[in-house]
Every structure is written in structure tokens, then in C-alpha cells.
Amino acid sequence: MADSWSVAGRTFTSRLIVGTGKYKSFEENAAAVAASGAEIVTVAVRRVNISDPGQPLLTDFIDPKAITYLPNTAGCFTAEEAIRTLRLAREAGGWELVKLEVLGEAKTLYPDMRETLRATETLAGEGFKPMVYCVDDPIAAKQLEEAGAVAIMPLGAPIGSGLGIQNRVTIRLIVEGAGVPVLVDAGVGTASDASVAMELGCDGVLMNTAIAEAKDPVMMARAMKLAVESGRLAYLAGRMGQRRYADPSSPLAGLI
Amino acid sequence: MVEDGTLSIRVNGAHRRVRAGMSVADLARELTLEPGRVAVERNREIVPRSTLAEVPIEEGDDYEIVTFVGGG
């Protein structure tokens, strides 16, 4: 049986979503996306460069027909800014599946949950399918789901920190309580962090800096692909119980 | 409109002078943008892509023209 997951009626095989920021070049970015096996990439919405319109565009390197673009609201600090950005994104791209993030402050980039909840309600009412970046709080996660979030995306650690999943208990509580996909978004630093997210039962992982700021981003992209796959397999396989003391693997019977 | 047949507008925060009688699609082309790859907001209202060629530029209009860029 193929292991796939669905969000807002769309089915994907890869459980890794990657960002497209911070790369040295579009070529490196495209190669990393290919190596990651990701079927969804996050993108930002920004003013076109009018003074130098001949510059290459992201769409020249990552084909939006082959890879699903997930427009984000990075840099938005109010519900209104985020909604405005996503209305433009919907017009530019023509799709409803979006990533909502409403930030509370620049220092931590922690989400402002009051604004995030408000934006989720408005967007869902306008037919958007918002995948929502949020705090790792099981109550907030349920509220977002009730407000119309099609996926819950709690942070593992602050955006761009690479600290790994700081609170496995809350991530697991969110997974157990959610009726929509849960993806760890932000905080992954290396492959084992991605595996941890998957072993906790998350449906996927979203990352950008961990790949883009690796010394070899393309190699790290492949590492993340394998980490997500192995974490998922380990979760499905069902890990052994943990013991406080040793338990020999070789039989004691027949010892000479 | 001023007497030389041009209009004063803003595009992405910058002042710009364009000739009268242009549509939003004409403006995009003048900026060498493919109208199919951008989204346009006129005075804070989305201009649906299907109507870009029909919406006339008017004196004092404020445009935001955006596209997708790399982001996390």
C-alpha cells in the first residue's frame, strides 16, 4: 500500500515540504527541491522588481505545474496584512491552498495566535484552504481546526533556529487531537529532527533553513528526504518499548 | 490628467507617469511584465486577471503588482 497523505482534497506522496528562501542561486534551489523529493514548496509574495524587470523568476526554475506552490504570508504581523497577501497570491496563482503565518514579533518570529485565528476564520470564509503555522499548543490547534484550518503546522522551535523539536509532548498531543494533517513547521536543524517529527506521528515536515543553510544544500535535501521517510516508517512500524535496564539480544540458553 | 496627456499614478510605492487611455494590462506590458504571472491590486482592490485589459488607468491610482519569490 502506498503511503500518502491528503490535505484539502489533494493527495501527496512526499511528506516533506521545503521552502525556497535563502538559497545562493535559483539553480541550487531547484536542485535541492529535486533532491528533497518535495511535491510542495512554500513561496513568498512580493512586489515585482520594476526597476530591473529582466531578472530571472523563481517560476523559471521551479515549475508551478509540476510542484505545488504554497504561498505564505511571511513578514505579516496582522490578520489584515496576511489576508491581503493571500488574496493577491490567489490571483497570481489561481489556487486556494495557502500557508498562513501571522507573526507576533520580529525577534522570535513567534506566531500571534489571536491574529492567526482571526485570519483563519476570514480566509476559510472566503474559500481559502489555509495550512496554519502556529504555536505548539494543543488547545490553539483545535481552535484553528474549528476555524477552518486544513492543516495544523506547529513550530518545533523558532523559525530559522535549527534547534530541533523542543517539546515532543505538545507536538504529540496535537497529533492525537487533530482531525486534519499536522506538520512540524520551523525549527528543524538536521535530519534527525525531521525523523523525530515523523516518529511522533506528524503527517509531514516543512523546512527551509535547514536545507538552504547547509554547507551542501542538495546533499542535505536528500538527507531530509530519507529522514522523513525513515521517521515515517519507524512510526508505522511501531517502536519497541523503552526499558530502564538492559535486555540481552542473544539467547542465554545454550551458553557454554 | 495634466495637459500633456499623461496620468500620475503610483506603482509599488513609486511615482510614475503614464499616458492616458492605458489599461492595467497595458501598464504591465509597459513594465515588461507578463500579465499572466503577476497579481495586481488597484487602490487596495484586487483586479481579477481576466479583467486586466478592461480596467482603465485613472489619475491618482495606486497599484501594487506582486509575484512569487523564494520564501520559507
mmCIF file of N, CA and C in Angstrom, chain A residues 19-21 42-48 50 53 57-60 69 71-72 84 87-89 91-92 95 101 208, chain B residues 11-13 16 31-33 36-41 44 46-50 64-72:
data_model
loop_
_atom_site.group_PDB
_atom_site.id
_atom_site.type_symbol
_atom_site.label_atom_id
_atom_site.label_comp_id
_atom_site.label_asym_id
_atom_site.label_seq_id
_atom_site.Cartn_x
_atom_site.Cartn_y
_atom_site.Cartn_z
ATOM 1 N N GLY A 19 10.987 25.054 1.751
ATOM 2 C CA GLY A 19 10.928 26.468 1.416
ATOM 3 C C GLY A 19 11.852 26.773 0.250
ATOM 4 N N THR A 20 11.716 27.982 -0.276
ATOM 5 C CA THR A 20 12.528 28.391 -1.426
ATOM 6 C C THR A 20 13.300 29.676 -1.121
ATOM 7 N N GLY A 21 13.496 29.961 0.166
ATOM 8 C CA GLY A 21 14.239 31.164 0.549
ATOM 9 C C GLY A 21 15.679 30.839 0.897
ATOM 10 N N THR A 42 7.065 26.131 -0.432
ATOM 11 C CA THR A 42 6.493 27.409 0.007
ATOM 12 C C THR A 42 7.162 28.534 -0.784
ATOM 13 N N VAL A 43 6.378 29.560 -1.054
ATOM 14 C CA VAL A 43 6.882 30.737 -1.759
ATOM 15 C C VAL A 43 6.325 31.976 -1.070
ATOM 16 N N ALA A 44 7.017 33.087 -1.244
ATOM 17 C CA ALA A 44 6.551 34.354 -0.686
ATOM 18 C C ALA A 44 5.938 35.191 -1.804
ATOM 19 N N VAL A 45 5.145 36.161 -1.390
ATOM 20 C CA VAL A 45 4.505 37.084 -2.334
ATOM 21 C C VAL A 45 5.150 38.449 -2.126
ATOM 22 N N ARG A 46 5.766 38.977 -3.175
ATOM 23 C CA ARG A 46 6.451 40.260 -3.024
ATOM 24 C C ARG A 46 6.243 41.122 -4.273
ATOM 25 N N ARG A 47 6.481 42.421 -4.106
ATOM 26 C CA ARG A 47 6.402 43.336 -5.236
ATOM 27 C C ARG A 47 7.341 42.893 -6.355
ATOM 28 N N VAL A 48 6.876 43.009 -7.601
ATOM 29 C CA VAL A 48 7.766 42.726 -8.724
ATOM 30 C C VAL A 48 8.837 43.814 -8.771
ATOM 31 N N ILE A 50 10.357 46.395 -10.527
ATOM 32 C CA ILE A 50 10.026 47.221 -11.685
ATOM 33 C C ILE A 50 11.272 47.869 -12.269
ATOM 34 N N PRO A 53 13.252 44.622 -14.549
ATOM 35 C CA PRO A 53 12.282 43.559 -14.809
ATOM 36 C C PRO A 53 12.851 42.353 -15.553
ATOM 37 N N LEU A 57 13.026 34.689 -12.728
ATOM 38 C CA LEU A 57 11.988 34.477 -11.723
ATOM 39 C C LEU A 57 12.061 33.054 -11.204
ATOM 40 N N LEU A 58 11.564 32.881 -9.981
ATOM 41 C CA LEU A 58 11.513 31.548 -9.375
ATOM 42 C C LEU A 58 10.793 30.557 -10.290
ATOM 43 N N THR A 59 9.712 31.039 -10.922
ATOM 44 C CA THR A 59 8.912 30.138 -11.773
ATOM 45 C C THR A 59 9.687 29.653 -12.996
ATOM 46 N N ASP A 60 10.801 30.336 -13.344
ATOM 47 C CA ASP A 60 11.630 29.863 -14.451
ATOM 48 C C ASP A 60 12.411 28.602 -14.055
ATOM 49 N N TYR A 69 2.895 25.171 -5.578
ATOM 50 C CA TYR A 69 3.348 26.362 -4.868
ATOM 51 C C TYR A 69 2.392 26.620 -3.696
ATOM 52 N N PRO A 71 1.765 29.488 -1.294
ATOM 53 C CA PRO A 71 2.120 30.875 -0.967
ATOM 54 C C PRO A 71 2.022 31.121 0.539
ATOM 55 N N ASN A 72 2.992 31.851 1.073
ATOM 56 C CA ASN A 72 2.980 32.114 2.510
ATOM 57 C C ASN A 72 2.706 33.589 2.807
ATOM 58 N N ARG A 84 -4.636 40.141 2.953
ATOM 59 C CA ARG A 84 -4.365 40.900 1.725
ATOM 60 C C ARG A 84 -3.338 40.168 0.861
ATOM 61 N N ARG A 87 -4.909 37.042 -0.737
ATOM 62 C CA ARG A 87 -5.835 37.372 -1.835
ATOM 63 C C ARG A 87 -5.035 37.626 -3.114
ATOM 64 N N LEU A 88 -3.918 38.340 -2.974
ATOM 65 C CA LEU A 88 -3.054 38.573 -4.134
ATOM 66 C C LEU A 88 -2.452 37.260 -4.634
ATOM 67 N N ALA A 89 -2.044 36.412 -3.693
ATOM 68 C CA ALA A 89 -1.447 35.132 -4.070
ATOM 69 C C ALA A 89 -2.444 34.281 -4.848
ATOM 70 N N GLU A 91 -4.805 35.343 -6.682
ATOM 71 C CA GLU A 91 -4.961 35.919 -8.019
ATOM 72 C C GLU A 91 -3.751 35.585 -8.894
ATOM 73 N N ALA A 92 -2.557 35.611 -8.279
ATOM 74 C CA ALA A 92 -1.334 35.331 -9.052
ATOM 75 C C ALA A 92 -1.246 33.861 -9.428
ATOM 76 N N TRP A 95 -4.857 29.377 -6.948
ATOM 77 C CA TRP A 95 -5.201 28.255 -6.079
ATOM 78 C C TRP A 95 -5.538 28.722 -4.666
ATOM 79 N N GLU A 101 0.726 32.466 8.112
ATOM 80 C CA GLU A 101 1.508 32.708 9.318
ATOM 81 C C GLU A 101 1.358 34.179 9.660
ATOM 82 N N ASN A 208 13.013 25.020 5.685
ATOM 83 C CA ASN A 208 13.704 25.824 4.676
ATOM 84 C C ASN A 208 15.180 25.974 5.027
ATOM 85 N N VAL B 11 3.112 53.030 -8.583
ATOM 86 C CA VAL B 11 3.252 51.595 -8.818
ATOM 87 C C VAL B 11 4.269 51.060 -7.811
ATOM 88 N N ASN B 12 3.842 50.145 -6.976
ATOM 89 C CA ASN B 12 4.712 49.572 -5.936
ATOM 90 C C ASN B 12 5.417 50.663 -5.130
ATOM 91 N N GLY B 13 4.645 51.667 -4.789
ATOM 92 C CA GLY B 13 5.153 52.698 -3.905
ATOM 93 C C GLY B 13 5.901 53.822 -4.596
ATOM 94 N N ARG B 16 4.873 57.352 -10.834
ATOM 95 C CA ARG B 16 5.098 57.030 -12.245
ATOM 96 C C ARG B 16 4.125 57.836 -13.088
ATOM 97 N N LEU B 31 5.781 47.710 -18.283
ATOM 98 C CA LEU B 31 6.787 47.366 -17.271
ATOM 99 C C LEU B 31 7.498 46.063 -17.626
ATOM 100 N N THR B 32 7.253 45.570 -18.831
ATOM 101 C CA THR B 32 7.764 44.287 -19.342
ATOM 102 C C THR B 32 7.432 43.115 -18.414
ATOM 103 N N LEU B 33 6.227 43.143 -17.859
ATOM 104 C CA LEU B 33 5.754 42.036 -17.039
ATOM 105 C C LEU B 33 4.727 41.251 -17.848
ATOM 106 N N GLY B 36 0.102 37.450 -17.094
ATOM 107 C CA GLY B 36 -0.296 36.155 -16.548
ATOM 108 C C GLY B 36 0.537 35.678 -15.375
ATOM 109 N N ARG B 37 1.619 36.404 -15.027
ATOM 110 C CA ARG B 37 2.495 35.919 -13.956
ATOM 111 C C ARG B 37 2.486 36.845 -12.751
ATOM 112 N N VAL B 38 1.606 37.812 -12.763
ATOM 113 C CA VAL B 38 1.567 38.745 -11.636
ATOM 114 C C VAL B 38 0.138 38.875 -11.122
ATOM 115 N N ALA B 39 0.010 39.450 -9.950
ATOM 116 C CA ALA B 39 -1.306 39.820 -9.433
ATOM 117 C C ALA B 39 -1.278 41.322 -9.203
ATOM 118 N N VAL B 40 -2.403 41.953 -9.462
ATOM 119 C CA VAL B 40 -2.465 43.412 -9.402
ATOM 120 C C VAL B 40 -3.548 43.856 -8.429
ATOM 121 N N GLU B 41 -3.151 44.799 -7.592
ATOM 122 C CA GLU B 41 -4.093 45.430 -6.687
ATOM 123 C C GLU B 41 -4.167 46.900 -7.102
ATOM 124 N N ARG B 44 -6.022 49.213 -3.471
ATOM 125 C CA ARG B 44 -6.269 48.183 -2.442
ATOM 126 C C ARG B 44 -7.321 47.150 -2.841
ATOM 127 N N ILE B 46 -8.255 43.977 -5.473
ATOM 128 C CA ILE B 46 -7.693 43.066 -6.474
ATOM 129 C C ILE B 46 -8.331 43.354 -7.836
ATOM 130 N N VAL B 47 -7.494 43.384 -8.859
ATOM 131 C CA VAL B 47 -8.021 43.434 -10.225
ATOM 132 C C VAL B 47 -7.965 42.004 -10.762
ATOM 133 N N PRO B 48 -9.112 41.372 -10.970
ATOM 134 C CA PRO B 48 -9.069 39.992 -11.471
ATOM 135 C C PRO B 48 -8.288 39.921 -12.785
ATOM 136 N N ARG B 49 -7.501 38.871 -12.913
ATOM 137 C CA ARG B 49 -6.629 38.762 -14.079
ATOM 138 C C ARG B 49 -7.432 38.836 -15.383
ATOM 139 N N SER B 50 -8.638 38.283 -15.341
ATOM 140 C CA SER B 50 -9.457 38.249 -16.559
ATOM 141 C C SER B 50 -9.899 39.648 -16.993
ATOM 142 N N GLU B 64 -0.349 47.968 -6.680
ATOM 143 C CA GLU B 64 0.637 47.015 -6.165
ATOM 144 C C GLU B 64 0.666 45.864 -7.158
ATOM 145 N N ILE B 65 1.835 45.537 -7.650
ATOM 146 C CA ILE B 65 1.979 44.428 -8.593
ATOM 147 C C ILE B 65 2.956 43.435 -7.959
ATOM 148 N N VAL B 66 2.479 42.222 -7.720
ATOM 149 C CA VAL B 66 3.291 41.245 -6.987
ATOM 150 C C VAL B 66 3.439 39.950 -7.775
ATOM 151 N N THR B 67 4.416 39.184 -7.361
ATOM 152 C CA THR B 67 4.627 37.865 -7.939
ATOM 153 C C THR B 67 5.203 36.959 -6.859
ATOM 154 N N PHE B 68 5.450 35.712 -7.202
ATOM 155 C CA PHE B 68 6.017 34.763 -6.231
ATOM 156 C C PHE B 68 7.539 34.842 -6.242
ATOM 157 N N VAL B 69 8.107 34.888 -5.056
ATOM 158 C CA VAL B 69 9.557 34.838 -4.904
ATOM 159 C C VAL B 69 9.901 33.752 -3.888
ATOM 160 N N GLY B 70 11.193 33.452 -3.795
ATOM 161 C CA GLY B 70 11.617 32.443 -2.840
ATOM 162 C C GLY B 70 11.268 32.827 -1.418
ATOM 163 N N GLY B 71 10.782 31.858 -0.644
ATOM 164 C CA GLY B 71 10.446 32.136 0.759
ATOM 165 C C GLY B 71 10.188 30.845 1.501
ATOM 166 N N GLY B 72 10.199 30.936 2.825
ATOM 167 C CA GLY B 72 10.042 29.731 3.639
ATOM 168 C C GLY B 72 8.693 29.621 4.265
#
